[in-house]
XYZ file of N, CA, C and O in Angstrom:
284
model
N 9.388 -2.180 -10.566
C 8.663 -0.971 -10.870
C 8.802 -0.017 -9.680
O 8.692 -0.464 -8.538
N 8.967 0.880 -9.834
C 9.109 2.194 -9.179
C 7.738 2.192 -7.904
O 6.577 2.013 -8.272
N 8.042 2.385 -6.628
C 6.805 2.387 -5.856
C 6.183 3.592 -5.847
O 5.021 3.697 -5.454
N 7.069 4.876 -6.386
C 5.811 5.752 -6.519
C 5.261 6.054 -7.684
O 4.783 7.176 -7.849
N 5.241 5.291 -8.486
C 4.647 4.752 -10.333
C 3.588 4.195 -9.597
O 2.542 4.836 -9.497
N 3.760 2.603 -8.830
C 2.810 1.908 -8.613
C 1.627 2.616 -7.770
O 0.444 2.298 -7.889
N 2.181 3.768 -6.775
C 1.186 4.166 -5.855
C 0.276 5.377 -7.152
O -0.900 5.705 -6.996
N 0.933 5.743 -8.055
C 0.014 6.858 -8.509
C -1.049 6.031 -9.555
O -2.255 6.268 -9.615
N -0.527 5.285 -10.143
C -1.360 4.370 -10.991
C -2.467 3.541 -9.607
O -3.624 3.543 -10.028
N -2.424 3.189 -8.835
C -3.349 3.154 -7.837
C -4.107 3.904 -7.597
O -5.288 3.558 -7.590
N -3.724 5.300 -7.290
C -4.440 6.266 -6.563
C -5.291 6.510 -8.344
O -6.489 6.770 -8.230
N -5.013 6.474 -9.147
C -5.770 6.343 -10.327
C -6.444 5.653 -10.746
O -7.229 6.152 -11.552
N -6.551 4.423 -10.538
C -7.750 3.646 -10.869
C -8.872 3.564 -9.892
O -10.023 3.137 -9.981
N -8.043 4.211 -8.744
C -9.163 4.006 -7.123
C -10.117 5.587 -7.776
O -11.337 5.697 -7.647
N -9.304 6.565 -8.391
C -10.467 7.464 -8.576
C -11.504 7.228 -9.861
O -12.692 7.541 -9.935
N -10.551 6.490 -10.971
C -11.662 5.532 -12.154
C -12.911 5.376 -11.417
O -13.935 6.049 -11.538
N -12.582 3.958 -10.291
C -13.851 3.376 -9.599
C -14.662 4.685 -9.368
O -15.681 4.856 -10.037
N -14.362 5.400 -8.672
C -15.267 6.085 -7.400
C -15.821 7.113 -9.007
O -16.962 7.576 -8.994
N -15.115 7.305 -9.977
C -15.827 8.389 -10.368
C -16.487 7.010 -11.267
O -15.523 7.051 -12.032
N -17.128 6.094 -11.694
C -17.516 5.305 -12.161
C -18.875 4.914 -11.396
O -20.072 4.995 -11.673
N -18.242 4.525 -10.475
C -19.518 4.423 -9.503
C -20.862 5.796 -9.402
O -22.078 5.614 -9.463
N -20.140 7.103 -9.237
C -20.828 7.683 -9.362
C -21.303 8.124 -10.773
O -22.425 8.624 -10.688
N -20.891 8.107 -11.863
C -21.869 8.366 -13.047
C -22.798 7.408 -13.171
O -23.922 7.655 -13.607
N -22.353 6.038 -12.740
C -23.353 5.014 -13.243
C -23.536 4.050 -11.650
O -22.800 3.092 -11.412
N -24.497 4.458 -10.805
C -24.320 4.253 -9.700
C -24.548 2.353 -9.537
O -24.048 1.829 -10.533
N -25.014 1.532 -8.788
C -24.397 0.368 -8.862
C -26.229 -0.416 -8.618
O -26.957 -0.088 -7.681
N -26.494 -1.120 -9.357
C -28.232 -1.706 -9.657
C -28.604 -1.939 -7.885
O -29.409 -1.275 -7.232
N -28.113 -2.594 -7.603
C -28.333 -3.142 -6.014
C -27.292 -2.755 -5.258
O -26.452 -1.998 -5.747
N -27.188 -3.181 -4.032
C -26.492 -3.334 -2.828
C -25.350 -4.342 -2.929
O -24.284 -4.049 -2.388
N -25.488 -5.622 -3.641
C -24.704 -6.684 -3.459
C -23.810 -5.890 -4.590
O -22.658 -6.320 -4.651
N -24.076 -4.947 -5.387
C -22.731 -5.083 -6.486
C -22.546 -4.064 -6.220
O -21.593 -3.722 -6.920
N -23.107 -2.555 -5.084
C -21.769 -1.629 -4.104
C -20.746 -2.337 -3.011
O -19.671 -2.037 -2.492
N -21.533 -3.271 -2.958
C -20.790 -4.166 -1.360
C -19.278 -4.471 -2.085
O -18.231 -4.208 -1.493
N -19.317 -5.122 -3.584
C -18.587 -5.897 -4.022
C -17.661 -4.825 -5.116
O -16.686 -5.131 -5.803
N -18.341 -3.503 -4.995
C -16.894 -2.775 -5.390
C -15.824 -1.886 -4.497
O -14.771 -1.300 -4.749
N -16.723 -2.111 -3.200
C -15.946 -1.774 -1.656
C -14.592 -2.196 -1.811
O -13.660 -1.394 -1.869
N -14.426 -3.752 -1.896
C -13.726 -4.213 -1.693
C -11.748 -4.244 -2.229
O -10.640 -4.600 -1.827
N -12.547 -3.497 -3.530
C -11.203 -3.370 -4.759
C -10.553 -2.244 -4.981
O -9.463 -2.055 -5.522
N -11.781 -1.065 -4.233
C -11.468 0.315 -4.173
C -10.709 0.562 -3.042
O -9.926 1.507 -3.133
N -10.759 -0.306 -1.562
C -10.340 -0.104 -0.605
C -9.019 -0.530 -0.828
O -8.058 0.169 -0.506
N -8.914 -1.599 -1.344
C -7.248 -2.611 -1.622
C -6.492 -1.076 -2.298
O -5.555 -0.483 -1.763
N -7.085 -0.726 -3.398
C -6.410 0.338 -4.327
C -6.339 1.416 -3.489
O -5.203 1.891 -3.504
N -7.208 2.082 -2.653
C -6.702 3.436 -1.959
C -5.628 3.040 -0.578
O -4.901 3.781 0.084
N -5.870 1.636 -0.487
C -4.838 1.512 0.936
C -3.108 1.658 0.135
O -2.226 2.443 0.482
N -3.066 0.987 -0.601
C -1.787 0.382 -1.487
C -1.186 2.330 -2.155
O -0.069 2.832 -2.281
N -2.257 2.736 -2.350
C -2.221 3.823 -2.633
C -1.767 4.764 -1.568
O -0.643 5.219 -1.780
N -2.224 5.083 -0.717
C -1.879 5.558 0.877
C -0.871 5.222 1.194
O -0.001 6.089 1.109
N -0.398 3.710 1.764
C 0.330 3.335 2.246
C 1.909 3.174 1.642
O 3.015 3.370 2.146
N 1.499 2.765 0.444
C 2.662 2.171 -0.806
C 3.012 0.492 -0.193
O 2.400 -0.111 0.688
N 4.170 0.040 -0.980
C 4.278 -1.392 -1.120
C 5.122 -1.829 0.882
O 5.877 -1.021 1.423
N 4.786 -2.951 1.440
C 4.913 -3.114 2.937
C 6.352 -3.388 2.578
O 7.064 -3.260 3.574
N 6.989 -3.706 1.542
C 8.436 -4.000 2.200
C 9.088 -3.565 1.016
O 8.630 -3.645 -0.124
N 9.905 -3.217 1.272
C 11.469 -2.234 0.191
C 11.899 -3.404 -0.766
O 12.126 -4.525 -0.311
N 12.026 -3.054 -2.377
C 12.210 -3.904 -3.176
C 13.867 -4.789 -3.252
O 14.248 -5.846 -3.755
N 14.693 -3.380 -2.236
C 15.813 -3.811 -1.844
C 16.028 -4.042 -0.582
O 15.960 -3.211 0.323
N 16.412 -5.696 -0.449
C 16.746 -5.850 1.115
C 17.827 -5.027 1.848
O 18.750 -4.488 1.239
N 17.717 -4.978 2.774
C 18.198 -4.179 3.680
C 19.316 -4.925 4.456
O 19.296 -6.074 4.896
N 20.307 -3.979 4.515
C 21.887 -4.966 5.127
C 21.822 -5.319 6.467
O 21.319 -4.375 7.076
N 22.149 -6.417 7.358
C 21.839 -6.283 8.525
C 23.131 -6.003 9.058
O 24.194 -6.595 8.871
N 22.847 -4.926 9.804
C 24.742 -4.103 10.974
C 25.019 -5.445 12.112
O 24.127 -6.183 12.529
N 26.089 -5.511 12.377
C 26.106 -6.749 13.417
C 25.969 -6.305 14.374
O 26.428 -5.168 14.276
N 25.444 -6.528 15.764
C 25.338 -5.835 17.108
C 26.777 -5.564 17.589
O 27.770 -6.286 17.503
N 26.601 -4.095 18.221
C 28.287 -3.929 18.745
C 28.812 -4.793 19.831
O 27.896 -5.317 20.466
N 29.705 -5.027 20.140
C 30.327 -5.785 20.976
C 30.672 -4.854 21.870
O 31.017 -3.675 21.798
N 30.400 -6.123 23.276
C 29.640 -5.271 24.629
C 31.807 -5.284 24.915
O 32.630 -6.130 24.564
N 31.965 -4.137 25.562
C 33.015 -3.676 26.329
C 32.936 -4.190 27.734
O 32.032 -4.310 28.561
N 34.424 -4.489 27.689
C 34.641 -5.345 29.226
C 34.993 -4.328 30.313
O 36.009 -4.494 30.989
N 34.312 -3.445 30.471
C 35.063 -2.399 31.713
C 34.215 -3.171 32.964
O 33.051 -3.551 33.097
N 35.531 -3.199 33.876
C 34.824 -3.503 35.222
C 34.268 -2.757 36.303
O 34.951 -1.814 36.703
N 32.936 -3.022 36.983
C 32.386 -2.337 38.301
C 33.597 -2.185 38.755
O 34.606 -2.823 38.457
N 33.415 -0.963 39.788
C 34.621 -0.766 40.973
C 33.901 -1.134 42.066
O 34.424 -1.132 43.180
């Protein structure tokens, strides 16, 4: 899947929550504490996008050191 599909569908359900939360705000404390947690995952993933490229990356071989001599 496309990482900037996945980041907008993120950044979309992170605003679901938050506008959710606020129409229907949350009975107690223990069940805002516990939607912290899913909103933060979704706006980071969202922010950030996915930590590693779906295509690996080629590795270059290090150049080879040249023999010139000190004078």
């Amino acid at each position: 899947m496309n990482s900037l599909l996945l980041r907008l569908v993120c950044g979309l359900l992170f605003a679901a929550l938050v506008l959710g939360a606020v129409v229907h705000p949350p009975a107690n404390l223990t069940q805002g504490l516990g939607m912290l947690l899913p909103g933060a995952m979704l706006l980071s993933y969202a922010i950030k996008g996915p930590r590693r490229s779906l295509v690996p990356k080629k590795r270059v071989p290090a150049p080879a050191p040249t023999g010139s001599p000190n004078p």
